């Protein structure tokens, strides 16, 4: 089996109000929001430097933030870690995602807290 590198991706959406049912992975609200987030995250990472090695992401949690009108998103992502694949570099991916989200302000129809993006390898 190919070697796999996992990394976390966290950000806060400022125009998606957090609701209690978003905490429950079995809820309809969690599942529908997860699908939408997957679409946007997947689209970004496929266009990044790790795109050819990118496997996918899974939204692990939606969380309430200090401002309950905002929703935090925590995702676990994976890419292949083979010698021929692009190497994962969290700083590079952070800068690429920052550019692709207009300085960490836009993700599709969503507004982002510009201080909230976190990429951890």
PDB file of C-alpha atoms in Angstrom:
ATOM      1  CA  UNK A   1       0.000   0.000   0.000  1.00  0.00           C
ATOM      2  CA  UNK A   2       1.272   3.505  -0.747  1.00  0.00           C
ATOM      3  CA  UNK A   3       2.527   5.609   2.135  1.00  0.00           C
ATOM      4  CA  UNK A   4       0.006   8.241   3.237  1.00  0.00           C
ATOM      5  CA  UNK A   5       0.562  11.627   4.881  1.00  0.00           C
ATOM      6  CA  UNK A   6      -2.315  12.982   6.963  1.00  0.00           C
ATOM      7  CA  UNK A   7      -2.726  16.643   7.783  1.00  0.00           C
ATOM      8  CA  UNK A   8      -5.340  18.806   9.432  1.00  0.00           C
ATOM      9  CA  UNK A   9      -7.073  21.777   7.929  1.00  0.00           C
ATOM     10  CA  UNK A  10      -9.006  24.201  10.134  1.00  0.00           C
ATOM     11  CA  UNK A  11     -10.796  27.444   9.326  1.00  0.00           C
ATOM     12  CA  UNK A  12     -13.738  29.540  10.483  1.00  0.00           C
ATOM     13  CA  UNK A  13     -16.678  30.563   8.320  1.00  0.00           C
ATOM     14  CA  UNK A  14     -18.172  33.889   9.380  1.00  0.00           C
ATOM     15  CA  UNK A  15     -21.431  33.684   7.431  1.00  0.00           C
ATOM     16  CA  UNK A  16     -22.536  30.195   8.431  1.00  0.00           C
ATOM     17  CA  UNK A  17     -24.337  30.235  11.743  1.00  0.00           C
ATOM     18  CA  UNK A  18     -23.434  27.344  14.012  1.00  0.00           C
ATOM     19  CA  UNK A  19     -26.356  25.237  15.221  1.00  0.00           C
ATOM     20  CA  UNK A  20     -26.303  22.430  17.788  1.00  0.00           C
ATOM     21  CA  UNK A  21     -27.234  19.772  15.208  1.00  0.00           C
ATOM     22  CA  UNK A  22     -23.990  20.522  13.352  1.00  0.00           C
ATOM     23  CA  UNK A  23     -22.154  18.820  16.229  1.00  0.00           C
ATOM     24  CA  UNK A  24     -23.804  15.467  15.484  1.00  0.00           C
ATOM     25  CA  UNK A  25     -22.183  13.611  12.554  1.00  0.00           C
ATOM     26  CA  UNK A  26     -25.388  11.606  12.125  1.00  0.00           C
ATOM     27  CA  UNK A  27     -27.599  14.693  11.701  1.00  0.00           C
ATOM     28  CA  UNK A  28     -28.946  15.818   8.354  1.00  0.00           C
ATOM     29  CA  UNK A  29     -27.502  19.288   8.905  1.00  0.00           C
ATOM     30  CA  UNK A  30     -23.993  17.912   9.560  1.00  0.00           C
ATOM     31  CA  UNK A  31     -24.122  15.679   6.477  1.00  0.00           C
ATOM     32  CA  UNK A  32     -25.395  18.371   4.115  1.00  0.00           C
ATOM     33  CA  UNK A  33     -22.876  20.948   5.394  1.00  0.00           C
ATOM     34  CA  UNK A  34     -20.103  18.351   5.215  1.00  0.00           C
ATOM     35  CA  UNK A  35     -20.881  17.687   1.522  1.00  0.00           C
ATOM     36  CA  UNK A  36     -20.702  21.384   0.691  1.00  0.00           C
ATOM     37  CA  UNK A  37     -17.436  21.871   2.630  1.00  0.00           C
ATOM     38  CA  UNK A  38     -15.927  18.793   0.995  1.00  0.00           C
ATOM     39  CA  UNK A  39     -16.702  20.235  -2.438  1.00  0.00           C
ATOM     40  CA  UNK A  40     -14.885  23.508  -1.724  1.00  0.00           C
ATOM     41  CA  UNK A  41     -11.945  22.007   0.191  1.00  0.00           C
ATOM     42  CA  UNK A  42     -11.471  19.294  -2.445  1.00  0.00           C
ATOM     43  CA  UNK A  43     -11.506  21.860  -5.238  1.00  0.00           C
ATOM     44  CA  UNK A  44      -8.786  23.947  -3.546  1.00  0.00           C
ATOM     45  CA  UNK A  45      -6.462  21.104  -2.646  1.00  0.00           C
ATOM     46  CA  UNK A  46      -6.673  19.517  -6.108  1.00  0.00           C
ATOM     47  CA  UNK A  47      -5.368  22.836  -7.538  1.00  0.00           C
ATOM     48  CA  UNK A  48      -2.583  23.153  -4.945  1.00  0.00           C
ATOM     49  CA  UNK A  49       1.004  21.905  -5.212  1.00  0.00           C
ATOM     50  CA  UNK A  50      -0.018  18.603  -3.593  1.00  0.00           C
ATOM     51  CA  UNK A  51      -2.857  18.148  -6.107  1.00  0.00           C
ATOM     52  CA  UNK A  52      -1.376  15.132  -7.916  1.00  0.00           C
ATOM     53  CA  UNK A  53      -0.838  13.335  -4.573  1.00  0.00           C
ATOM     54  CA  UNK A  54      -4.042  14.547  -2.892  1.00  0.00           C
ATOM     55  CA  UNK A  55      -6.330  11.712  -1.772  1.00  0.00           C
ATOM     56  CA  UNK A  56      -9.141  13.546   0.010  1.00  0.00           C
ATOM     57  CA  UNK A  57     -10.463  15.180   3.156  1.00  0.00           C
ATOM     58  CA  UNK A  58     -13.053  14.275   5.737  1.00  0.00           C
ATOM     59  CA  UNK A  59     -14.782  16.903   7.835  1.00  0.00           C
ATOM     60  CA  UNK A  60     -14.251  15.742  11.399  1.00  0.00           C
ATOM     61  CA  UNK A  61     -16.209  18.452  13.188  1.00  0.00           C
ATOM     62  CA  UNK A  62     -18.089  21.689  12.995  1.00  0.00           C
ATOM     63  CA  UNK A  63     -17.680  23.747  16.128  1.00  0.00           C
ATOM     64  CA  UNK A  64     -19.048  26.811  17.751  1.00  0.00           C
ATOM     65  CA  UNK A  65     -16.682  29.746  18.035  1.00  0.00           C
ATOM     66  CA  UNK A  66     -16.644  32.655  20.482  1.00  0.00           C
ATOM     67  CA  UNK A  67     -18.995  34.437  18.116  1.00  0.00           C
ATOM     68  CA  UNK A  68     -21.830  31.909  17.798  1.00  0.00           C
ATOM     69  CA  UNK A  69     -22.686  33.276  14.362  1.00  0.00           C
ATOM     70  CA  UNK A  70     -19.450  31.724  13.093  1.00  0.00           C
ATOM     71  CA  UNK A  71     -18.734  28.030  12.465  1.00  0.00           C
ATOM     72  CA  UNK A  72     -15.341  26.409  12.847  1.00  0.00           C
ATOM     73  CA  UNK A  73     -14.491  23.607  10.423  1.00  0.00           C
ATOM     74  CA  UNK A  74     -12.010  20.842  11.274  1.00  0.00           C
ATOM     75  CA  UNK A  75     -10.965  18.473   8.490  1.00  0.00           C
ATOM     76  CA  UNK A  76      -8.506  15.594   8.259  1.00  0.00           C
ATOM     77  CA  UNK A  77      -6.899  15.374   4.845  1.00  0.00           C
ATOM     78  CA  UNK A  78      -4.589  12.872   3.189  1.00  0.00           C
ATOM     79  CA  UNK A  79      -2.124  12.744   0.358  1.00  0.00           C
ATOM     80  CA  UNK A  80       0.172  10.048  -0.971  1.00  0.00           C
ATOM     81  CA  UNK A  81       3.698  10.215   0.423  1.00  0.00           C
ATOM     82  CA  UNK A  82       5.673   8.398  -2.248  1.00  0.00           C
ATOM     83  CA  UNK A  83       9.089   9.571  -3.527  1.00  0.00           C
ATOM     84  CA  UNK A  84       7.597  10.443  -6.942  1.00  0.00           C
ATOM     85  CA  UNK A  85       4.715  12.487  -5.470  1.00  0.00           C
ATOM     86  CA  UNK A  86       4.849  16.208  -4.637  1.00  0.00           C
ATOM     87  CA  UNK A  87       6.037  16.618  -1.055  1.00  0.00           C
ATOM     88  CA  UNK A  88       3.569  18.010   1.456  1.00  0.00           C
ATOM     89  CA  UNK A  89       4.759  21.250   3.027  1.00  0.00           C
ATOM     90  CA  UNK A  90       2.263  22.857   5.408  1.00  0.00           C
ATOM     91  CA  UNK A  91       3.686  26.361   4.897  1.00  0.00           C
ATOM     92  CA  UNK A  92       3.477  26.084   1.113  1.00  0.00           C
ATOM     93  CA  UNK A  93      -0.067  24.682   1.234  1.00  0.00           C
ATOM     94  CA  UNK A  94      -1.088  27.432   3.690  1.00  0.00           C
ATOM     95  CA  UNK A  95       0.187  30.159   1.322  1.00  0.00           C
ATOM     96  CA  UNK A  96      -1.463  28.536  -1.697  1.00  0.00           C
ATOM     97  CA  UNK A  97      -4.813  28.226   0.097  1.00  0.00           C
ATOM     98  CA  UNK A  98      -4.477  31.803   1.301  1.00  0.00           C
ATOM     99  CA  UNK A  99      -4.059  33.001  -2.301  1.00  0.00           C
ATOM    100  CA  UNK A 100      -6.883  30.813  -3.609  1.00  0.00           C
ATOM    101  CA  UNK A 101      -9.267  32.172  -0.959  1.00  0.00           C
ATOM    102  CA  UNK A 102      -8.483  35.859  -1.601  1.00  0.00           C
ATOM    103  CA  UNK A 103      -6.304  36.264   1.465  1.00  0.00           C
ATOM    104  CA  UNK A 104      -8.372  33.808   3.523  1.00  0.00           C
ATOM    105  CA  UNK A 105     -11.578  35.765   3.022  1.00  0.00           C
ATOM    106  CA  UNK A 106     -13.675  33.730   0.536  1.00  0.00           C
ATOM    107  CA  UNK A 107     -14.505  30.062   0.072  1.00  0.00           C
ATOM    108  CA  UNK A 108     -17.193  29.889  -2.587  1.00  0.00           C
ATOM    109  CA  UNK A 109     -20.192  31.750  -1.128  1.00  0.00           C
ATOM    110  CA  UNK A 110     -18.677  31.646   2.360  1.00  0.00           C
ATOM    111  CA  UNK A 111     -16.728  34.360   4.127  1.00  0.00           C
ATOM    112  CA  UNK A 112     -13.726  33.286   6.158  1.00  0.00           C
ATOM    113  CA  UNK A 113     -12.123  34.705   9.264  1.00  0.00           C
ATOM    114  CA  UNK A 114      -8.800  35.787   7.760  1.00  0.00           C
ATOM    115  CA  UNK A 115      -6.955  34.784  10.965  1.00  0.00           C
ATOM    116  CA  UNK A 116      -8.460  31.284  11.151  1.00  0.00           C
ATOM    117  CA  UNK A 117      -6.711  29.158   8.516  1.00  0.00           C
ATOM    118  CA  UNK A 118      -4.501  26.463  10.026  1.00  0.00           C
ATOM    119  CA  UNK A 119      -2.675  23.749   8.077  1.00  0.00           C
ATOM    120  CA  UNK A 120      -0.806  21.238  10.209  1.00  0.00           C
ATOM    121  CA  UNK A 121       1.294  18.429   8.805  1.00  0.00           C
TER     122      UNK A 121
END
